[in-house]
Coordinates of C-alpha atoms and ligand atoms in Angstrom, one line a residue:
M193 CA 48.3 46.0 21.8
L194 CA 47.6 44.9 18.3
D195 CA 47.2 41.1 18.0
L196 CA 48.6 39.9 14.7
T197 CA 47.5 36.3 15.1
H198 CA 44.4 35.2 13.5
E199 CA 44.2 31.7 12.1
P200 CA 46.3 28.6 12.6
P201 CA 47.7 27.1 9.4
K202 CA 46.2 24.0 7.9
P203 CA 48.1 20.8 8.8
K204 CA 50.1 19.3 6.0
V205 CA 48.2 16.4 4.4
I206 CA 50.2 13.7 2.7
Q207 CA 48.3 11.4 0.3
G208 CA 49.2 7.8 0.8
A209 CA 48.4 4.9 -1.6
K210 CA 45.3 4.1 0.5
H211 CA 44.3 7.2 2.4
D212 CA 45.3 10.6 3.7
W213 CA 47.8 11.2 6.5
E214 CA 48.7 14.1 8.7
L215 CA 52.1 15.0 10.2
V216 CA 52.8 15.5 13.9
I217 CA 56.2 17.0 14.9
G218 CA 57.8 17.9 18.2
L219 CA 61.3 19.4 18.5
E220 CA 64.1 19.3 21.0
V221 CA 66.3 22.3 20.1
H222 CA 69.8 22.6 21.5
A223 CA 70.8 26.2 21.7
Q224 CA 74.3 27.1 22.8
V225 CA 74.2 29.7 25.6
A226 CA 75.9 33.0 24.5
S227 CA 78.6 33.1 27.2
Q228 CA 82.3 33.6 27.3
A229 CA 82.9 30.7 29.8
K230 CA 81.5 27.1 30.1
L231 CA 78.6 26.0 32.3
F232 CA 80.7 24.5 35.1
S233 CA 84.3 25.8 34.4
G234 CA 86.0 29.1 33.5
A235 CA 87.4 27.7 30.2
S236 CA 86.7 29.9 27.1
T237 CA 84.0 29.0 24.6
R238 CA 85.6 30.8 21.7
F239 CA 84.7 29.1 18.4
G240 CA 87.5 28.2 16.0
A241 CA 90.3 28.0 18.7
E242 CA 93.2 25.5 18.4
P243 CA 91.9 22.0 19.2
N244 CA 92.0 21.3 23.0
A245 CA 93.0 24.9 23.8
N246 CA 89.9 25.6 25.7
V247 CA 90.0 22.8 28.2
S248 CA 90.2 23.1 32.0
F249 CA 90.9 20.3 34.4
V250 CA 87.1 20.2 35.1
D251 CA 86.3 19.8 31.4
A252 CA 88.9 17.0 31.1
A253 CA 87.4 15.4 34.2
M254 CA 90.6 15.1 36.1
P255 CA 90.0 13.2 39.4
G256 CA 88.9 15.4 42.2
M257 CA 87.9 18.4 40.0
L258 CA 84.5 19.9 41.0
P259 CA 82.0 21.8 38.8
V260 CA 81.1 25.3 39.8
I261 CA 77.9 26.7 38.2
N262 CA 78.3 29.8 36.0
E263 CA 75.7 32.3 37.2
F264 CA 75.7 34.1 33.8
C265 CA 74.6 30.9 32.0
V266 CA 71.8 30.5 34.5
A267 CA 70.7 34.1 33.9
Q268 CA 70.7 33.5 30.1
A269 CA 68.4 30.4 30.6
V270 CA 66.1 32.5 32.7
R271 CA 66.1 35.3 30.2
T272 CA 65.3 32.8 27.4
G273 CA 62.5 31.4 29.5
L274 CA 61.0 34.8 30.1
G275 CA 61.3 35.6 26.3
L276 CA 59.2 32.4 25.6
K277 CA 56.6 33.5 28.2
A278 CA 57.5 30.5 30.3
E279 CA 57.3 29.6 33.9
I280 CA 60.6 30.0 35.8
N281 CA 61.4 27.4 38.4
L282 CA 63.0 28.9 41.4
R283 CA 64.3 25.5 42.4
S284 CA 65.9 23.2 39.8
A285 CA 68.5 20.4 40.0
F286 CA 71.2 18.8 38.0
D287 CA 71.4 15.1 37.1
R288 CA 74.0 12.8 35.7
K289 CA 73.1 11.2 32.4
N290 CA 75.6 8.3 32.1
Y291 CA 76.9 7.1 28.8
F292 CA 80.2 6.3 27.2
Y293 CA 81.7 8.2 24.4
P294 CA 85.4 9.1 23.7
D295 CA 84.5 12.8 23.5
L296 CA 82.8 12.7 27.0
P297 CA 85.7 12.4 29.5
Q298 CA 83.4 12.4 32.5
G299 CA 81.5 9.4 31.3
Y300 CA 78.3 11.3 32.0
Q301 CA 76.6 14.5 30.9
I302 CA 75.3 16.9 33.5
S303 CA 71.7 17.8 32.6
Q304 CA 68.4 18.5 34.2
L305 CA 65.9 15.6 33.8
Y306 CA 63.6 15.8 36.8
A307 CA 63.7 19.5 37.7
P308 CA 64.4 21.8 34.8
I309 CA 65.0 25.5 35.3
V310 CA 62.2 26.6 32.9
G311 CA 58.7 25.1 32.7
E312 CA 55.9 25.6 30.3
G313 CA 55.9 28.4 27.8
E314 CA 54.7 29.2 24.3
V315 CA 55.9 30.5 20.9
L316 CA 54.0 32.0 18.0
V317 CA 55.2 30.7 14.6
D318 CA 54.3 33.1 11.8
M319 CA 53.3 31.3 8.6
G320 CA 52.2 34.4 6.6
P321 CA 50.2 37.5 7.3
G322 CA 47.3 36.7 9.7
I323 CA 48.4 33.0 10.1
A324 CA 50.4 31.7 13.0
R325 CA 50.8 28.4 14.9
R326 CA 50.8 28.6 18.7
V327 CA 53.5 26.0 19.8
R328 CA 53.6 25.0 23.5
I329 CA 57.0 24.7 25.1
E330 CA 57.2 21.9 27.6
R331 CA 60.5 22.8 29.3
I332 CA 63.9 24.3 28.9
H333 CA 66.8 22.7 30.8
L334 CA 70.5 23.5 31.1
E335 CA 73.1 20.9 30.2
Q336 CA 76.6 20.4 29.1
D337 CA 77.7 19.9 25.5
A338 CA 80.0 17.1 24.5
G339 CA 83.3 17.3 22.7
K340 CA 84.0 16.4 19.1
S341 CA 85.4 13.2 17.7
I342 CA 87.2 13.9 14.4
H343 CA 87.1 10.9 12.1
D344 CA 88.2 12.4 8.8
M345 CA 91.7 13.8 9.6
D346 CA 93.6 10.6 9.5
P347 CA 92.9 7.2 7.8
N348 CA 93.8 5.2 10.9
N349 CA 93.0 7.4 13.9
T350 CA 90.2 9.3 15.4
F351 CA 91.1 12.5 17.2
V352 CA 89.2 14.1 20.0
D353 CA 88.8 17.9 20.5
L354 CA 87.4 18.8 23.9
N355 CA 87.0 22.5 23.3
R356 CA 83.2 22.1 23.2
T357 CA 83.1 19.8 26.2
G358 CA 81.2 21.5 29.0
V359 CA 79.9 24.4 27.0
A360 CA 76.4 25.4 28.2
L361 CA 73.4 24.3 26.2
M362 CA 69.7 25.1 26.6
E363 CA 67.5 22.3 25.5
I364 CA 64.2 23.7 24.5
V365 CA 61.5 20.9 24.3
S366 CA 58.3 21.6 22.4
R367 CA 55.0 19.8 22.6
P368 CA 54.1 17.9 19.4
D369 CA 52.3 20.9 18.1
L370 CA 53.9 21.4 14.7
R371 CA 52.0 20.1 11.7
G372 CA 54.3 20.3 8.7
P373 CA 57.9 20.6 7.5
E374 CA 57.7 24.4 6.8
E375 CA 56.2 25.0 10.3
A376 CA 59.0 23.0 11.9
A377 CA 61.7 25.0 10.1
A378 CA 59.8 28.3 10.9
Y379 CA 59.6 27.3 14.5
V380 CA 63.4 26.9 14.7
G381 CA 63.7 30.2 12.9
K382 CA 61.4 31.9 15.5
L383 CA 63.3 30.5 18.4
R384 CA 66.5 31.7 16.8
Q385 CA 65.0 35.2 16.2
I386 CA 63.8 35.5 19.8
M387 CA 67.1 34.3 21.3
R388 CA 69.0 36.8 19.1
Y389 CA 66.8 39.6 20.3
L390 CA 67.5 38.4 23.9
G391 CA 71.2 38.0 23.2
T392 CA 71.1 34.5 24.8
C393 CA 72.2 32.4 21.8
D394 CA 74.0 33.5 18.6
G395 CA 71.9 31.0 16.6
N396 CA 74.7 30.3 14.1
M397 CA 73.5 27.0 12.7
Q398 CA 76.7 26.4 10.6
N399 CA 78.8 26.5 13.7
G400 CA 76.5 24.1 15.5
N401 CA 75.2 26.9 17.8
L402 CA 71.7 25.8 17.2
R403 CA 70.7 22.2 16.4
A404 CA 67.5 20.3 16.6
D405 CA 66.3 16.7 17.2
V406 CA 63.2 16.3 15.2
N407 CA 60.4 13.9 16.3
V408 CA 58.1 12.9 13.6
S409 CA 55.0 10.7 13.5
V410 CA 52.0 10.4 11.2
C411 CA 48.3 10.0 12.0
R412 CA 44.9 9.9 10.3
P413 CA 42.8 13.1 10.0
G414 CA 40.9 13.7 13.2
D415 CA 43.4 11.8 15.4
Y416 CA 45.3 15.0 16.3
E417 CA 42.1 16.8 17.4
R418 CA 41.4 13.8 19.7
Y419 CA 44.9 14.1 21.1
Q420 CA 44.4 17.9 21.7
E421 CA 41.1 17.3 23.5
T422 CA 42.4 14.6 25.8
Q423 CA 46.2 15.1 25.8
D424 CA 46.3 11.3 25.4
F425 CA 49.3 10.4 23.3
S426 CA 47.7 7.1 22.3
H427 CA 45.7 8.9 19.6
L428 CA 49.0 9.8 17.9
G429 CA 51.3 7.5 15.9
T430 CA 54.6 6.2 17.1
R431 CA 57.4 8.7 16.6
C432 CA 60.9 8.5 15.3
E433 CA 63.5 11.0 16.3
I434 CA 65.9 12.5 13.7
K435 CA 69.1 13.6 15.6
N436 CA 71.2 16.7 15.3
M437 CA 69.8 18.7 12.4
N438 CA 71.6 22.0 11.8
S439 CA 70.0 23.4 8.7
M440 CA 66.4 24.6 8.1
R441 CA 66.4 23.1 4.6
F442 CA 67.5 19.6 5.8
I443 CA 65.0 19.7 8.6
Q444 CA 62.2 20.0 6.1
Q445 CA 63.7 17.4 3.7
A446 CA 64.2 15.0 6.6
I447 CA 60.6 15.4 7.9
D448 CA 59.2 14.9 4.4
Y449 CA 61.2 11.8 3.8
E450 CA 60.5 10.3 7.3
A451 CA 56.8 10.9 7.0
R452 CA 56.6 9.1 3.7
R453 CA 58.7 6.2 5.0
Q454 CA 56.3 5.8 8.0
I455 CA 53.2 6.0 5.7
R456 CA 54.6 3.3 3.4
I457 CA 55.3 1.0 6.3
L458 CA 51.8 1.6 7.9
E459 CA 50.0 1.1 4.6
D460 CA 51.8 -2.1 4.0
G461 CA 50.4 -3.3 7.3
G462 CA 53.6 -2.9 9.3
S463 CA 54.2 -0.8 12.5
I464 CA 56.7 1.9 13.4
E465 CA 59.5 1.1 15.7
Q466 CA 60.3 4.0 18.0
E467 CA 63.9 4.8 17.3
T468 CA 66.6 7.3 16.8
R469 CA 67.5 8.0 13.1
L470 CA 70.1 10.1 11.2
Y471 CA 69.4 12.1 8.1
D472 CA 71.9 11.4 5.3
V473 CA 72.2 14.6 3.5
D474 CA 73.8 13.1 0.3
K475 CA 71.2 10.4 -0.1
G476 CA 68.3 12.5 1.1
E477 CA 67.0 9.8 3.4
T478 CA 66.9 8.9 7.1
R479 CA 68.4 5.7 8.4
S480 CA 68.3 3.9 11.7
M481 CA 71.0 4.8 14.3
R482 CA 69.8 3.0 17.4
S483 CA 66.6 1.8 19.0
K484 CA 64.9 4.3 21.4
E485 CA 66.8 4.6 24.7
E486 CA 64.8 5.2 27.9
A487 CA 65.7 7.3 30.9
H488 CA 66.7 4.2 32.9
D489 CA 69.3 3.2 30.2
Y490 CA 71.2 6.3 31.2
R491 CA 70.9 5.6 34.9
Y492 CA 70.1 9.2 35.7
F493 CA 70.7 10.3 39.3
P494 CA 71.1 13.7 41.0
D495 CA 74.7 14.9 40.6
P496 CA 76.2 14.7 44.1
D497 CA 78.7 17.4 43.2
L498 CA 76.0 20.0 42.7
L499 CA 73.5 21.3 45.2
P500 CA 70.0 22.0 43.9
L501 CA 69.9 25.4 42.2
E502 CA 67.8 27.9 44.1
I503 CA 67.2 31.4 42.6
E504 CA 65.3 34.3 44.0
Q505 CA 62.1 35.8 42.5
A506 CA 63.7 39.3 42.9
W507 CA 66.6 38.2 40.7
V508 CA 64.2 36.8 38.1
N509 CA 62.2 40.1 38.2
D510 CA 65.4 42.1 37.6
I511 CA 66.1 40.0 34.5
A512 CA 62.4 40.4 33.4
T513 CA 62.7 44.2 33.6
S514 CA 65.8 44.1 31.4
L515 CA 64.2 42.3 28.5
P516 CA 64.2 44.1 25.2
E517 CA 61.1 44.5 23.0
L518 CA 60.5 41.1 21.5
P519 CA 59.8 40.3 17.8
D520 CA 56.0 39.9 18.1
E521 CA 55.6 43.2 19.9
K522 CA 58.0 45.0 17.6
K523 CA 56.2 43.7 14.6
A524 CA 52.8 44.8 15.9
R525 CA 54.2 48.2 16.8
F526 CA 55.7 48.7 13.3
V527 CA 52.3 48.1 11.8
T528 CA 50.5 50.6 14.0
E529 CA 53.3 53.2 14.3
Y530 CA 54.5 53.3 10.7
G531 CA 51.4 52.2 9.0
M532 CA 53.2 49.5 7.1
T533 CA 51.8 46.0 6.1
E534 CA 52.2 43.1 8.4
Y535 CA 54.4 41.5 5.7
D536 CA 56.8 44.5 5.6
A537 CA 56.9 44.6 9.4
G538 CA 57.8 40.9 9.4
V539 CA 60.7 41.5 7.0
L540 CA 62.0 44.5 9.0
T541 CA 61.8 42.8 12.4
A542 CA 63.2 39.4 11.2
D543 CA 66.5 40.4 12.6
V544 CA 67.0 42.7 15.6
D545 CA 69.8 44.6 13.8
N546 CA 67.7 45.1 10.7
A547 CA 64.9 46.6 12.9
A548 CA 67.3 48.9 14.6
Y549 CA 68.7 50.2 11.3
F550 CA 65.2 50.8 10.0
E551 CA 64.1 52.7 13.1
E552 CA 67.1 55.0 12.8
A553 CA 66.5 55.6 9.1
A554 CA 62.8 56.2 9.7
A555 CA 63.0 58.5 12.8
G556 CA 60.9 61.6 12.2
R557 CA 60.3 60.6 8.5
D558 CA 57.6 59.0 6.4
G559 CA 57.7 55.4 7.8
K560 CA 56.2 53.8 4.8
L561 CA 58.6 55.4 2.4
A562 CA 61.5 54.5 4.7
A563 CA 60.3 50.9 4.9
N564 CA 60.2 50.8 1.1
W565 CA 63.7 52.1 0.8
V566 CA 65.2 49.8 3.4
I567 CA 63.4 46.7 2.1
N568 CA 63.5 47.1 -1.6
E569 CA 66.6 49.1 -2.3
L570 CA 68.9 48.4 0.6
F571 CA 68.0 44.8 1.6
G572 CA 67.8 43.8 -2.1
R573 CA 71.2 45.2 -2.7
L574 CA 72.8 43.7 0.4
K575 CA 71.3 40.3 -0.3
K576 CA 72.7 40.3 -3.8
E577 CA 76.1 40.8 -2.4
G578 CA 75.7 38.4 0.5
H579 CA 76.1 41.1 3.1
D580 CA 74.2 41.6 6.3
I581 CA 73.1 44.9 7.7
G582 CA 76.2 45.3 9.8
E583 CA 78.2 45.4 6.6
S584 CA 76.0 48.0 4.9
P585 CA 78.2 50.6 3.1
I586 CA 75.4 53.1 3.5
S587 CA 74.5 54.2 7.1
A588 CA 71.0 54.6 8.4
A589 CA 71.7 58.3 8.7
H590 CA 72.6 58.5 5.0
L591 CA 69.6 56.5 3.9
G592 CA 67.5 58.9 6.0
Q593 CA 69.0 61.8 4.1
I594 CA 67.8 60.3 0.8
I595 CA 64.3 60.1 2.2
D596 CA 64.5 63.7 3.3
L597 CA 65.7 64.8 -0.1
I598 CA 62.7 63.1 -1.7
G599 CA 60.4 64.5 0.9
K600 CA 61.6 68.1 0.3
G601 CA 61.2 67.6 -3.5
D602 CA 64.9 68.1 -4.0
I603 CA 65.2 64.8 -6.0
S604 CA 62.6 62.6 -7.6
G605 CA 62.3 58.9 -6.7
K606 CA 64.1 58.0 -9.9
I607 CA 67.1 60.3 -9.2
A608 CA 67.1 59.1 -5.7
K609 CA 68.0 55.6 -7.0
D610 CA 71.0 57.1 -8.7
V611 CA 72.0 59.0 -5.5
F612 CA 71.6 55.7 -3.6
E613 CA 73.9 53.9 -6.0
I614 CA 76.6 56.5 -5.6
A615 CA 76.2 56.7 -1.8
Y616 CA 76.3 52.8 -1.6
T617 CA 79.4 52.5 -3.7
T618 CA 81.4 55.5 -2.4
G619 CA 80.1 56.0 1.1
R620 CA 79.5 59.7 0.3
A621 CA 76.7 61.7 2.0
P622 CA 73.6 61.9 -0.2
A623 CA 73.0 65.6 0.4
E624 CA 76.6 66.4 -0.7
I625 CA 76.2 64.1 -3.8
V626 CA 73.1 65.9 -4.9
E627 CA 74.9 69.3 -4.6
T628 CA 78.2 68.4 -6.2
E629 CA 76.8 66.2 -9.0
G630 CA 74.1 68.8 -9.8
M631 CA 71.3 66.3 -9.3
R632 CA 68.8 68.6 -7.7
Q633 CA 65.4 68.4 -9.2
V634 CA 64.3 71.4 -11.3
T635 CA 61.1 72.8 -9.7
D636 CA 61.6 76.2 -11.2
T637 CA 58.4 76.3 -13.4
G638 CA 60.0 79.0 -15.7
A639 CA 62.8 76.6 -16.7
I640 CA 60.3 73.7 -17.2
E641 CA 57.9 75.9 -19.2
A642 CA 60.8 76.9 -21.5
A643 CA 61.7 73.2 -22.1
V644 CA 58.0 72.3 -22.8
D645 CA 57.7 75.2 -25.3
E646 CA 60.7 74.0 -27.1
V647 CA 59.5 70.4 -27.4
I648 CA 56.0 71.6 -28.6
A649 CA 57.5 74.0 -31.2
A650 CA 59.7 71.3 -32.6
N651 CA 57.0 68.6 -32.9
P652 CA 53.8 70.1 -34.5
A653 CA 52.7 66.7 -35.8
Q654 CA 52.8 65.2 -32.3
V655 CA 50.9 68.1 -31.0
E656 CA 48.0 67.4 -33.4
K657 CA 47.9 63.8 -32.4
A658 CA 48.0 64.5 -28.7
R659 CA 45.1 67.0 -29.0
A660 CA 43.1 64.2 -30.6
N661 CA 44.2 61.6 -28.1
P662 CA 45.2 63.1 -24.7
K663 CA 46.9 59.8 -23.7
L664 CA 49.8 60.8 -26.0
A665 CA 50.7 63.7 -23.7
G666 CA 53.0 61.2 -21.9
W667 CA 55.3 61.4 -24.9
F668 CA 55.8 65.1 -24.3
V669 CA 56.5 64.5 -20.6
G670 CA 59.1 62.0 -21.6
Q671 CA 60.8 64.4 -24.0
V672 CA 61.0 67.2 -21.4
M673 CA 62.4 64.8 -18.8
K674 CA 65.0 63.7 -21.3
A675 CA 65.9 67.4 -22.2
T676 CA 66.3 68.2 -18.5
G677 CA 68.5 65.1 -17.7
G678 CA 65.7 63.6 -15.6
K679 CA 65.9 66.4 -13.1
A680 CA 62.6 68.2 -13.8
N681 CA 59.9 67.6 -11.3
P682 CA 57.7 65.0 -13.1
K683 CA 54.5 66.3 -11.5
A684 CA 55.2 69.9 -12.6
V685 CA 56.1 68.8 -16.1
N686 CA 52.9 66.9 -16.4
E687 CA 50.8 69.8 -15.3
I688 CA 52.6 72.3 -17.7
V689 CA 52.4 69.9 -20.6
T690 CA 48.6 69.3 -20.2
G691 CA 48.1 73.0 -19.8
K692 CA 50.1 74.1 -22.8
L693 CA 48.5 71.5 -25.0
G694 CA 45.1 72.6 -23.8
L695 CA 44.1 69.1 -22.7
Ligands
LIG273 P1 62.4 11.8 25.0 O1 63.1 12.8 26.0 O2 62.5 10.4 25.4 O3 62.9 12.1 23.6 P2 60.0 13.4 25.4 O4 58.7 13.0 26.0 O5 60.8 14.4 26.1 O6 60.8 12.1 25.1 O7 59.6 13.9 23.9 C1 60.5 14.4 23.0 C2 59.9 15.1 21.9 O8 59.0 14.3 21.1 C3 59.0 16.3 22.3 O9 59.4 17.4 21.6 C4 57.6 15.9 22.0 O10 56.8 17.0 21.6 C5 57.8 15.0 20.8 N1 56.8 14.0 20.6 C6 56.2 13.2 21.6 N2 55.3 12.4 21.0 C7 55.3 12.6 19.7 C8 54.6 12.1 18.6 N3 53.7 11.1 18.7 N4 54.9 12.6 17.3 C9 55.8 13.6 17.2 N5 56.5 14.1 18.2 C10 56.2 13.7 19.4
LIG274 MG1 64.6 13.0 22.8

């Protein structure tokens, strides 16, 4: 198997007033499990339902209600773990994390502090052809989401919507291996991509399906290498955690702001307080939310309503055999199988649906040509109109037809663009368009010769010039193409023009 990773990217260096600083970033990503029902109740998880429509007695924490684990959610977490090449723990357990909030009727969140379902794994974060960051995953645990307090619907009241209460989340915790804002955003993008391939999380950031707590610290050049050698955190700076980020752009802005804030404090002789901060999107700055809480603040203890979760290796193996081809493997295969560049392979495999479309359009055809058409014509056009591949008005089979028509010499690449335009706007089949609209390329050399003769006869002065300067033959080719409505085979025209002019 082709290994596309070569070099790690350079860490981002920020110049302070006094000296250089480097960034260290670790992320806790909360990914909503793609499941119809909640983690411990049968209530629906449908997004956009009427407030409090998806709330069972368990979610509302009515006295005496008992949680029942949703096997499908457990399978989704295992699937995600396998997709991140992580250790699966056959025995895990649920703990209560106690805190008060109006949108948390239980008064605690059920989570996995001491024994998570997934252990150490790893993710490759692509930062350009030949450059990738290897990020270690520390753990993935299953936990409940909280409800939503709505503060802006009424001037005097806060409303509570419990639809999200109890929805299953996977918290994916990375080691502090990310070294810049772009890498951190790309890491979230890579997790999203892998989970969309696996079908374990929709990754819709606007709907809050995927959110990240971003831990940021700064250190002096060389410190991070010392941490890597010893795994001793004292070589790193004190971190601050920016809560609940749900946009790649804001993640980058918040990290950049936070790093500069810490550097300013350190260079002024101050020290960083470990704390939880919020990013204010309007002001473009982070501000303190609360000082860092410790595990004992939450009085974690094993949930007495839930037995430890034991799963069987055979069940894990079954899930493993059902995994699809994952992004890194697909990308490497596209490079070798279709002979395309790593860059193009990255574009085509960015989304699982895009990759499937491409493979259908390319089947049995020139892969490079197909890649070109899918990326440059189709994706370009879809992007301009804000559509994704599922909404493409031109099917993969029809795009394949265009590639066939070019391959057979029925249409030139230029005419193909016109055919594409008609097929895109009308949904008609390209082969039929070429026939009915008379767009077939003229390869009949007799017809081309006649057209060339005509142009030569009508332009004796140009003929003289071209004989003195063969570069001017192009003018004749242009004239013949014009005379044939662009349908003449350009290669044939070129050959006949040079022949007839005796160049
Ligand atoms: P907690 O659960 O209290 O937030 P963890 O040890 O689980 O603490 O760490 C949370 C996150 O912080 C992890 O993603 C980890 O990689 C990251 N992290 C730890 N130390 C640092 C540091 N010095 N700089 C940046 N990130 C860090
Ligand atoms: Mg944390």
